[in-house]
Coordinates of C-alpha atoms in Angstrom, one line a residue:
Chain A
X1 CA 12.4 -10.1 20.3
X2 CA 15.0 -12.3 19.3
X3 CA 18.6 -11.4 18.8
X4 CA 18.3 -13.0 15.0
X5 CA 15.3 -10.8 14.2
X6 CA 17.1 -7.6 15.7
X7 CA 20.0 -8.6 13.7
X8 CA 18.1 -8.9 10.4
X9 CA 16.0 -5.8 11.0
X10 CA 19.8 -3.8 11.1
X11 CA 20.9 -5.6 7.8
X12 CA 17.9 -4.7 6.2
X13 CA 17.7 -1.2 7.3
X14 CA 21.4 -0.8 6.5
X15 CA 20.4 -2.3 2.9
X16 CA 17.6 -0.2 2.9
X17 CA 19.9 3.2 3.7
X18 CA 22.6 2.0 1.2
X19 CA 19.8 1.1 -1.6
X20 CA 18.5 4.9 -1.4
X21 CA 21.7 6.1 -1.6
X22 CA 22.6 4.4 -4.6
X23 CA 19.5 5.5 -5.9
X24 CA 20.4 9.2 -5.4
X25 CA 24.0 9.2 -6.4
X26 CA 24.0 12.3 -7.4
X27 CA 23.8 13.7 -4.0
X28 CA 26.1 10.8 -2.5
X29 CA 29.5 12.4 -4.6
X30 CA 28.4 15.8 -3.2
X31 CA 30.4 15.7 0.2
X32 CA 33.5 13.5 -1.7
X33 CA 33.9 16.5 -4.2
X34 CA 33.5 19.1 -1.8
X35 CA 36.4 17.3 0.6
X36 CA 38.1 16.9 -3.0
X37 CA 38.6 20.0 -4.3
X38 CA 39.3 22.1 -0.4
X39 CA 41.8 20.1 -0.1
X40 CA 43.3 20.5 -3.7
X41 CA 42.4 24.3 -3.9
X42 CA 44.9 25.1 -0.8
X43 CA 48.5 24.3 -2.7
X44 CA 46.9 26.8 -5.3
X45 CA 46.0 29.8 -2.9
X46 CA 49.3 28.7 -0.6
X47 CA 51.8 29.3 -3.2
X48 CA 54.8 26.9 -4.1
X49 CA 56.2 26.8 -1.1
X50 CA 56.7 23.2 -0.3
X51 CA 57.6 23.3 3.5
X52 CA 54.4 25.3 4.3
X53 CA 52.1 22.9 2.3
X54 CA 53.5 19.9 4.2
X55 CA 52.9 21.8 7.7
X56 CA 49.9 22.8 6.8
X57 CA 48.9 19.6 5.0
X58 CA 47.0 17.5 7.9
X59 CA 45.3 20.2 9.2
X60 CA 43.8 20.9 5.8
X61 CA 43.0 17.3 5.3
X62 CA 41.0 17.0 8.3
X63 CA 38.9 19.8 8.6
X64 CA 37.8 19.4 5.0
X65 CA 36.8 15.8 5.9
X66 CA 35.1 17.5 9.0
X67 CA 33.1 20.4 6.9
X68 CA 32.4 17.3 4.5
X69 CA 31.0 15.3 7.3
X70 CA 29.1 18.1 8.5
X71 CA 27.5 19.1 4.7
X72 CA 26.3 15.7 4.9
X73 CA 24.8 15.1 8.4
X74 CA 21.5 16.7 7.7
X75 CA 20.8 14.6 5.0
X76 CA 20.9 11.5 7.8
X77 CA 17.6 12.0 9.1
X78 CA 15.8 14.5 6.9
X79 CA 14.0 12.7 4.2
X80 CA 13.0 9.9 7.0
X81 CA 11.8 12.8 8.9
X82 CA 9.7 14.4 6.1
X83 CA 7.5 11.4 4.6
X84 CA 7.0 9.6 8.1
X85 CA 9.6 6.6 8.3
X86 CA 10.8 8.3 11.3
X87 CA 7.9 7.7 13.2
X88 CA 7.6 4.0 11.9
X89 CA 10.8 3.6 13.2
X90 CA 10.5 5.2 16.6
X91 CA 7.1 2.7 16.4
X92 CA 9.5 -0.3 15.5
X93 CA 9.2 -3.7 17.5
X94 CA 13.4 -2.9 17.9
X95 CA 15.1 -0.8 20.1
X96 CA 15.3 2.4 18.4
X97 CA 19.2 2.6 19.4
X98 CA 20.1 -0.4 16.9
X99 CA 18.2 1.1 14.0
X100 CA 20.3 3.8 14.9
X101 CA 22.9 2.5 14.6
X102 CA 22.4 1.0 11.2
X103 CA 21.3 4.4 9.8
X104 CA 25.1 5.9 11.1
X105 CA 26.7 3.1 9.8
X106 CA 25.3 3.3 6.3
X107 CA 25.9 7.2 6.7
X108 CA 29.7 6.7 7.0
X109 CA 30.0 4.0 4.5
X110 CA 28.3 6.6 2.0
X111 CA 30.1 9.5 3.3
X112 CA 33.2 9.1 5.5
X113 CA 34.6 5.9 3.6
X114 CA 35.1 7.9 0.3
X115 CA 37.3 10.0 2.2
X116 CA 39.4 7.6 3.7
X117 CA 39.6 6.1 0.1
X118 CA 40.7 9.5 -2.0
X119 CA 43.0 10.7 1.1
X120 CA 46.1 9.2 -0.1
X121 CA 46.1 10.5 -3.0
X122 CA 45.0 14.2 -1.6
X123 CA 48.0 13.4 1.3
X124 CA 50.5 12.9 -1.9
X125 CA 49.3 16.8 -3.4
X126 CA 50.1 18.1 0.4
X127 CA 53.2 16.9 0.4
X128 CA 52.7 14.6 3.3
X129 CA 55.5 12.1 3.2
X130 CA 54.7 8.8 2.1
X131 CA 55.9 7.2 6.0
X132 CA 52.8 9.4 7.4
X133 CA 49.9 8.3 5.2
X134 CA 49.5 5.1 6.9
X135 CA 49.0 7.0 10.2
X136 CA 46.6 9.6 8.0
X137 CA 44.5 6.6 7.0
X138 CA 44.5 5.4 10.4
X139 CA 43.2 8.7 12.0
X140 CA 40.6 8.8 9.0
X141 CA 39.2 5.0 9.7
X142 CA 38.9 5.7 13.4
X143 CA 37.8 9.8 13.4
X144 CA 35.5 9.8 10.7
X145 CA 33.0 7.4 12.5
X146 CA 33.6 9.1 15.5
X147 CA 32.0 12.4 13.7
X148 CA 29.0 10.5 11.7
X149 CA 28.3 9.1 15.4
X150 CA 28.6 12.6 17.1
X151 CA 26.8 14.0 14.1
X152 CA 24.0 11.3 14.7
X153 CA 23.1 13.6 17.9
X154 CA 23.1 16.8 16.7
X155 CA 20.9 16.2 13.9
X156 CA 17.7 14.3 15.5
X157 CA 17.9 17.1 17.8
X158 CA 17.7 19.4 14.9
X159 CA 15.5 17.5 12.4
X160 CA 12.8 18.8 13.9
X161 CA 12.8 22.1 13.0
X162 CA 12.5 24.1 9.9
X163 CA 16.3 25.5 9.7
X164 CA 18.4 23.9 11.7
X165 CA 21.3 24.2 9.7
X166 CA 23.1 26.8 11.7
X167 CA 22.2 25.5 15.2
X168 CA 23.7 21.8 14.0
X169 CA 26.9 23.5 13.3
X170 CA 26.9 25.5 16.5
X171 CA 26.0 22.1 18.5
X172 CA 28.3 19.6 16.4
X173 CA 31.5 21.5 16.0
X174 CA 32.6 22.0 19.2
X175 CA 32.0 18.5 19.6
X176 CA 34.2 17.5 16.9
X177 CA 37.6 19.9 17.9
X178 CA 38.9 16.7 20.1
X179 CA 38.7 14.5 16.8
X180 CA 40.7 17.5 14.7
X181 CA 43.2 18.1 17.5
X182 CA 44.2 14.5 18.3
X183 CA 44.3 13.4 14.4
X184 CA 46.2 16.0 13.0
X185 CA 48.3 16.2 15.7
X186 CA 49.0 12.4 15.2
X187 CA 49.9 12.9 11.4
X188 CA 52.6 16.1 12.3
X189 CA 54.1 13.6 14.7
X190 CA 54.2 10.8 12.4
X191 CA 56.0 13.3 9.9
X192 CA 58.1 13.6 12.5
X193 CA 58.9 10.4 13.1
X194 CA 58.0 10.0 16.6
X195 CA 55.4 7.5 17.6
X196 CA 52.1 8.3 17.7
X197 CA 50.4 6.0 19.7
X198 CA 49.2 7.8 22.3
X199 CA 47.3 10.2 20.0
X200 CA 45.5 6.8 18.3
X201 CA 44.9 5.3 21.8
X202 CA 43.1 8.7 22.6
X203 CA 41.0 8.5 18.9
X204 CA 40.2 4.9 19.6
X205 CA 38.7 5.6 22.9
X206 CA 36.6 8.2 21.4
X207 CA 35.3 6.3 18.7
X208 CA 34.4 3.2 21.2
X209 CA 33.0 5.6 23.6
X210 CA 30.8 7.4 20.7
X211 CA 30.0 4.1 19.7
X212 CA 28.1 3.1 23.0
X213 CA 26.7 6.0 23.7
X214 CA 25.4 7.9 20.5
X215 CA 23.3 5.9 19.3
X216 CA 21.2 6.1 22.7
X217 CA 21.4 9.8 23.0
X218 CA 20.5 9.8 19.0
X219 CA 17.7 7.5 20.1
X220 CA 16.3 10.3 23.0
X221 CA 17.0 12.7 20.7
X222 CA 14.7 11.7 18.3
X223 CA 12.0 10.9 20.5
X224 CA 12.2 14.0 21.7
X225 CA 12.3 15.7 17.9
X226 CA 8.7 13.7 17.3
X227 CA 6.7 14.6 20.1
Chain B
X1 CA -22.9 3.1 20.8
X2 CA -21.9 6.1 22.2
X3 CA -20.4 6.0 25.5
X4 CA -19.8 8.6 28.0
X5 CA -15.9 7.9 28.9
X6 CA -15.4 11.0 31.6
X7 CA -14.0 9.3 34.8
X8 CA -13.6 11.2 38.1
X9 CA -9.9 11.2 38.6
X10 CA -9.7 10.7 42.5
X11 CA -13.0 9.9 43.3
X12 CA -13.1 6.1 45.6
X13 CA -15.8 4.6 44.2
X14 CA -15.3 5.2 41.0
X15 CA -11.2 3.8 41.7
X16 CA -13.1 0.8 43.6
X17 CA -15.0 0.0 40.5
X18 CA -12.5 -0.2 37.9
X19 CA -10.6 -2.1 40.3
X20 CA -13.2 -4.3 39.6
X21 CA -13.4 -4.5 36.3
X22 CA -9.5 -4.8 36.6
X23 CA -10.4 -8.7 38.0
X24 CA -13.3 -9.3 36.1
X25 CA -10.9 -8.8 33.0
X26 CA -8.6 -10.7 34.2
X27 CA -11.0 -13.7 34.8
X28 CA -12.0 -13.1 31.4
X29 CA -9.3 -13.1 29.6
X30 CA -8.0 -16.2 31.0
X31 CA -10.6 -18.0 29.5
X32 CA -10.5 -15.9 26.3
X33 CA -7.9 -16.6 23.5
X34 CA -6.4 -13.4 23.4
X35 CA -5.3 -11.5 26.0
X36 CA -4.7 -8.5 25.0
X37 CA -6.3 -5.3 26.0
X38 CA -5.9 -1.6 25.5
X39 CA -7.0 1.3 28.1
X40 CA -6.5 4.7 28.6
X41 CA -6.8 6.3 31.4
X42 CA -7.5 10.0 32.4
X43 CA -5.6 11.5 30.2
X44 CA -4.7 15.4 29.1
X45 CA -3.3 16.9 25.9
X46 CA -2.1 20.5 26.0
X47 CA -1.0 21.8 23.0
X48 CA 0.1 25.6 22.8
X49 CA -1.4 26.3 26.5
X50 CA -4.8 25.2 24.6
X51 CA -6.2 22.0 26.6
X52 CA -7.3 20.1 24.0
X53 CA -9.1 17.2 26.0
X54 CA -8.5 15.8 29.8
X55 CA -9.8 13.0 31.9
X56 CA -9.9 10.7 29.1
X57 CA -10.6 7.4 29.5
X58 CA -11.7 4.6 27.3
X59 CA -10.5 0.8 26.5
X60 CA -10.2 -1.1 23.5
X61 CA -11.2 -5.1 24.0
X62 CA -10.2 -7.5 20.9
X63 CA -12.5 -7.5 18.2
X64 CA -13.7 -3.4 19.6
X65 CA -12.6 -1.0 17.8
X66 CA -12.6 3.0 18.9
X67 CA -13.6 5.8 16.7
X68 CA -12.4 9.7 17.0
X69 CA -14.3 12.2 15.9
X70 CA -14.8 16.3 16.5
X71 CA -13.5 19.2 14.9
X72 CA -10.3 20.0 12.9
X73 CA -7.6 20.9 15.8
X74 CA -9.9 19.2 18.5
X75 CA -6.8 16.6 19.2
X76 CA -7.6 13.9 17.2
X77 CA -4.5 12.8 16.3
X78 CA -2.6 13.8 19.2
X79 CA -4.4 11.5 20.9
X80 CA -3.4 8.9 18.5
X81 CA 0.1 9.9 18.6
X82 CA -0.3 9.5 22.6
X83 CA -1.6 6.3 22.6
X84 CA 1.0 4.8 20.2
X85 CA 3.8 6.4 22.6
X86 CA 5.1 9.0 20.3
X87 CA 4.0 11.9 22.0
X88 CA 3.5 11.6 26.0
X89 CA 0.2 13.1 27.7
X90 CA 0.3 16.0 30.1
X91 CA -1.0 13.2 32.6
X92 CA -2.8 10.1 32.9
X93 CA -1.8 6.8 31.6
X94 CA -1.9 4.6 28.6
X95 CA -2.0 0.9 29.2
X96 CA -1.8 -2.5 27.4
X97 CA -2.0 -5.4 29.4
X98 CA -2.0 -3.8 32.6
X99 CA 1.2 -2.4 31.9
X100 CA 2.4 1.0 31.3
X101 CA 3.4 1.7 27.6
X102 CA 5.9 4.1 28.4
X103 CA 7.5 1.5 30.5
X104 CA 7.1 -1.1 27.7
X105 CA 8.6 0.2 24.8
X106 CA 9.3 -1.9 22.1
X107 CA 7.4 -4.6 23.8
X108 CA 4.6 -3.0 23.3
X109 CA 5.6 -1.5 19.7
X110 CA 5.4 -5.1 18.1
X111 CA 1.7 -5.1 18.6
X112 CA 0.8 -2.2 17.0
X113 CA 1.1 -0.5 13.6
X114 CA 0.5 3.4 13.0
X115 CA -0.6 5.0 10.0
X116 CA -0.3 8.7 10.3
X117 CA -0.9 11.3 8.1
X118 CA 2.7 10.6 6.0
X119 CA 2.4 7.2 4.6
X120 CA 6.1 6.3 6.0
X121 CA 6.8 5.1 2.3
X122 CA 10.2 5.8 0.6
X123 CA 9.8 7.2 -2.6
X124 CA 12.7 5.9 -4.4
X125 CA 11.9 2.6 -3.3
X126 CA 9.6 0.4 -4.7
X127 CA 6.3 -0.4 -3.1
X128 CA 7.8 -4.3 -2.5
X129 CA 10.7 -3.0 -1.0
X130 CA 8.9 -0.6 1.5
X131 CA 7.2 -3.4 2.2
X132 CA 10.0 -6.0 3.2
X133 CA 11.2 -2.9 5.3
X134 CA 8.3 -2.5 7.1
X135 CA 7.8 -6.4 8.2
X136 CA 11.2 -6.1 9.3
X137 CA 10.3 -3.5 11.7
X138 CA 7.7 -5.3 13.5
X139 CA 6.9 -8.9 14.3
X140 CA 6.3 -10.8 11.0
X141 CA 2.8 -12.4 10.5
X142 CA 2.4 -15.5 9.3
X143 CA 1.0 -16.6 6.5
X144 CA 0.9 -14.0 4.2
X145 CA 3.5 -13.2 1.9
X146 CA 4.3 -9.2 0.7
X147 CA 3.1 -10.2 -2.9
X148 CA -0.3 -11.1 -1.5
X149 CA -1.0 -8.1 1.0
X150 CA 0.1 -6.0 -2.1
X151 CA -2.9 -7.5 -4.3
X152 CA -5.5 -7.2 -1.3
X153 CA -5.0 -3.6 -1.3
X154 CA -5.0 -3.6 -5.2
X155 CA -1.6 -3.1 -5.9
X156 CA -1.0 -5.8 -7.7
X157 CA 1.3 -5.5 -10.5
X158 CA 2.9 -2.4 -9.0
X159 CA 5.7 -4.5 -7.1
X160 CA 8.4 -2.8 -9.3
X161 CA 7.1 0.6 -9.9
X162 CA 8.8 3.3 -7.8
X163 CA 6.4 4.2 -5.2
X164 CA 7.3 8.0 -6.5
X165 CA 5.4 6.7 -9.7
X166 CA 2.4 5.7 -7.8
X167 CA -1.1 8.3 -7.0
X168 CA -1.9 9.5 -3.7
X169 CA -4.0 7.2 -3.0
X170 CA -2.1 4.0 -4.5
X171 CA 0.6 5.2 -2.4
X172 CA -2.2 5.3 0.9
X173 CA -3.0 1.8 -0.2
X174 CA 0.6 0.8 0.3
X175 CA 0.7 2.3 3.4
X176 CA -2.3 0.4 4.2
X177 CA -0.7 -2.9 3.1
X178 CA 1.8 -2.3 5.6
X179 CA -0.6 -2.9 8.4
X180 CA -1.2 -6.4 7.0
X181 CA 2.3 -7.4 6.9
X182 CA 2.7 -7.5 10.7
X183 CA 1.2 -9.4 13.7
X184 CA -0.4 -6.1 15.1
X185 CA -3.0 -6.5 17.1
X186 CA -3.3 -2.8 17.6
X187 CA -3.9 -0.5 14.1
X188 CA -3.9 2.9 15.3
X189 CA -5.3 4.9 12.2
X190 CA -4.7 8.3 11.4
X191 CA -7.7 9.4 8.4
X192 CA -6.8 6.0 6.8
X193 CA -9.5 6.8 4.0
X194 CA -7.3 10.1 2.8
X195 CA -7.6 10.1 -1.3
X196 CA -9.1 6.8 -1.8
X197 CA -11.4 6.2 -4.4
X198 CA -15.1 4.6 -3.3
X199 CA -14.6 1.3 -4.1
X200 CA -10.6 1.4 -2.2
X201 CA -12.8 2.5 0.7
X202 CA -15.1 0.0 0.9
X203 CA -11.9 -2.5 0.4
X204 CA -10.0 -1.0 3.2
X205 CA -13.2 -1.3 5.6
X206 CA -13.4 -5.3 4.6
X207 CA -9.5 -5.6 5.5
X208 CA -10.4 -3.9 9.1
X209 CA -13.2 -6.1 9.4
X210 CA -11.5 -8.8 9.0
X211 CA -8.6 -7.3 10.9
X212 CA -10.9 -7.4 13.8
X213 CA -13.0 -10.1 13.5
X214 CA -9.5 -12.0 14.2
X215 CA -9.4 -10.6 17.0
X216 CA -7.5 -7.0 16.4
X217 CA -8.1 -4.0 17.5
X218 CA -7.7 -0.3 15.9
X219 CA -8.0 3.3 17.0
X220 CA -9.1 5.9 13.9
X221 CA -9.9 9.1 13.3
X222 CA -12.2 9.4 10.6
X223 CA -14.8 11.8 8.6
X224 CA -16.0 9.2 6.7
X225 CA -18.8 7.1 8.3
X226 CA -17.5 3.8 8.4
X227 CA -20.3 1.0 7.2
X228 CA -18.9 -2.0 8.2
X229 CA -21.1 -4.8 7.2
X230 CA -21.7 -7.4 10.2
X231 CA -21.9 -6.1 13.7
X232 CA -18.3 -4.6 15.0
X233 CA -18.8 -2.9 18.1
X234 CA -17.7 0.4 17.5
X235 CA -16.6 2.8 20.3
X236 CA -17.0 6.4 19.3
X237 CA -15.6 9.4 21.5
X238 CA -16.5 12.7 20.2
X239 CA -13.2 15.3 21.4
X240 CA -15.4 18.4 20.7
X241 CA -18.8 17.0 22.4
X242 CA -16.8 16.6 25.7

């Protein structure tokens, strides 16, 4: 196969993804509002107490845009799953690892993007100061791929069986802590005022590394989920 | 024909003898336009500690084209699934070319198409759209556009519809108009005939005909006797006879 055709069969698979998307909106502002409205229910239940909200502010940022990943992630393979394209896929004259790899891609661009979009605004009700968004966004634009590509795994192991809601959770979550700990801890130093490159070194690595190998373990994964 | 496909796994003379064939093939099909050829060989499917069929051997030659029958749950379509490398057998080998499928992968993948039981069609898309999807998964064949496999499985004037908006068996036809869409050589057919009417029957067995009067090949289950109308040889393996 040529590298042109692979590269065409990804565009069109990632058009494909993004064309059924569109076509079920509905369910594509689902994750958005959910990260949406954790994150402005906390200042509510909190109180007025603007020194807590600000400490407490990245945390709560991040693991609504986890749980928001993770309402989402099942939804990745699913449908594929249930009327057959997964099987035409695992059949496909491309390495399955590519195709992947588009089907991740167009999963953060309908799900993680949106976040990384309305965080600002959410960072302003958490009385983040305005000199730590930037280093907010930038944790957002290189964790939230990392958990749609960690995600990726646990759900073509699970998309195979009947309920496998719970058992993704169990399997992703502890996967994801690394993510939480090194981004929020990035943003509480960048409120600081201290750098906080070591923490974006560390969330850079994991998204390259995720970014090799995920899509090869998503590909086993599957394999293993159809036969 | 009915052939009697049992091989003696270990046994030398048998082993000497399809060494045999081995080069006679070979000498064959360096002569012959298409080289391409399909055997199993001795394979076992156990599914819930239930063998469902071992020491299964057969091979598909172009133009040949092999038929499954036997019971519901005799392994009919796991053996499909097997030989189009989604499911693995207990033992024993599946080859094309001489080669290991499991070892091919995708290589091997671009010259076959699978119809299973789910059509593989996207319901919010329409039946054009599934179809640019689908030629983009495989290799491309030439010479027919998507517009024209979508009116020789009478689906013409549907391009547009939402394949949601289609019947059961408009939507098996688009499946079927996959097949055409790619260079295959291989169909591997799961019940292709499921809720079509008579006459999208008799349609579907002209487009295998000609399928392998080009020089294809195709594995089906079926419970429909097939009446192709010029002389296809036709190998059938019965999985609750054996």
């Amino acid at each position: 196969m040529s590298t042109l055709s692979l590269t065409s069969a990804f565009t069109l698979l990632l058009k494909r993804d993004m064309t059924l998307a569109y076509r079920r909106r509905s369910e594509l502002v689902n994750p958005l509002l959910f990260f949406v409205l954790v994150t402005a229910m906390f200042p509510l239940g909190i109180g007025n107490d603007p020194k807590l909200i600000e400490a407490v502010g990245p945390g709560v940022i991040w693991v609504a845009a986890l749980l928001a990943a993770l309402l989402s992630l099942d939804a990745m393979f699913r449908s594929d799953f249930e009327d057959g394209s997964l099987e035409q896929f695992m059949l496909s004259a491309h390495p399955v690892s590519i195709l992947v790899l588009a089907k991740i891609l167009a999963h953060w661009l309908v799900t993680g993007l949106p976040l990384f979009i309305a965080a600002p605004l959410l960072a302003v009700l958490l009385n983040i100061p305005g000199d730590a968004i930037p280093t907010l966004m930038l944790t957002l634009i290189l964790g939230t791929p990392v958990l749609s590509l960690i995600g990726s795994v646990g759900v073509a192991l699970t998309v195979g069986l009947r309920r496998g809601g719970v058992i993704l959770s169990l399997l992703v979550l502890p996967l994801y802590v690394p993510v939480l700990i090194f981004a929020t801890d990035a943003v509480k130093t960048a409120i600081v005022g201290i750098p906080t490159t070591a923490q974006l070194s560390i969330l850079s690595a994991m998204l390259v590394g995720s970014l090799v190998l995920a899509p090869l373990a998503t590909a086993a994964s599957l394999r293993i989920s159809l036969s | 024909m009915v052939a009697n496909l049992t091989c003696k796994r270990g046994t030398s003379h048998l082993k000497n003898k399809t060494e045999d064939n081995k080069t006679y093939s070979n000498i064959v099909t360096t002569s012959a336009v298409s080289t391409a050829t399909f055997e199993a060989q001795s394979l076992e499917c156990i599914r819930d500690d239930r063998v469902l069929f071992d020491d299964l051997c057969f091979t598909i030659n172009p133009g040949e084209a092999l038929v499954l029958e036997g019971r519901n749950g005799s392994g009919k379509t796991s053996l499909l699934r097997i030989i189009c490398g989604i499911r693995l057998p207990e033992s024993g080998k599946v080859l094309w070319e001489g080669t290991d499928i499991f070892h091919l992968g995708p290589e091997f993948h671009e010259h076959t198409a699978y119809l299973g039981h789910k059509d593989g069609s996207k319901q919010d898309l329409t039946p054009l759209e599934n179809l640019r999807v689908a030629q983009g998964l495989g290799k491309a064949r030439d010479g027919i556009t998507l517009e024209e496999a979508l009116e020789q499985v009478g689906l013409f004037g549907f391009e547009d519809v939402p394949t949601r908006n289609l019947s059961a068996g408009q939507q098996r036809r688009l499946a079927i108009a996959r097949l055409l869409v790619t260079d295959a050589k291989l169909w591997i057919l799961d019940e292709p005939f499921t809720s079509l009417d008579r006459k999208g029957i008799e349609q579907m067995e002209r487009l295998f005909e000609e399928h392998l009067k080009r020089g294809g090949m195709a594995a089906m289950t079926t419970h429909h006797r097939i009446g192709f109308k010029e002389e296809v040889k036709l190998v059938r393996i019965n999985l609750s006879d054996r």
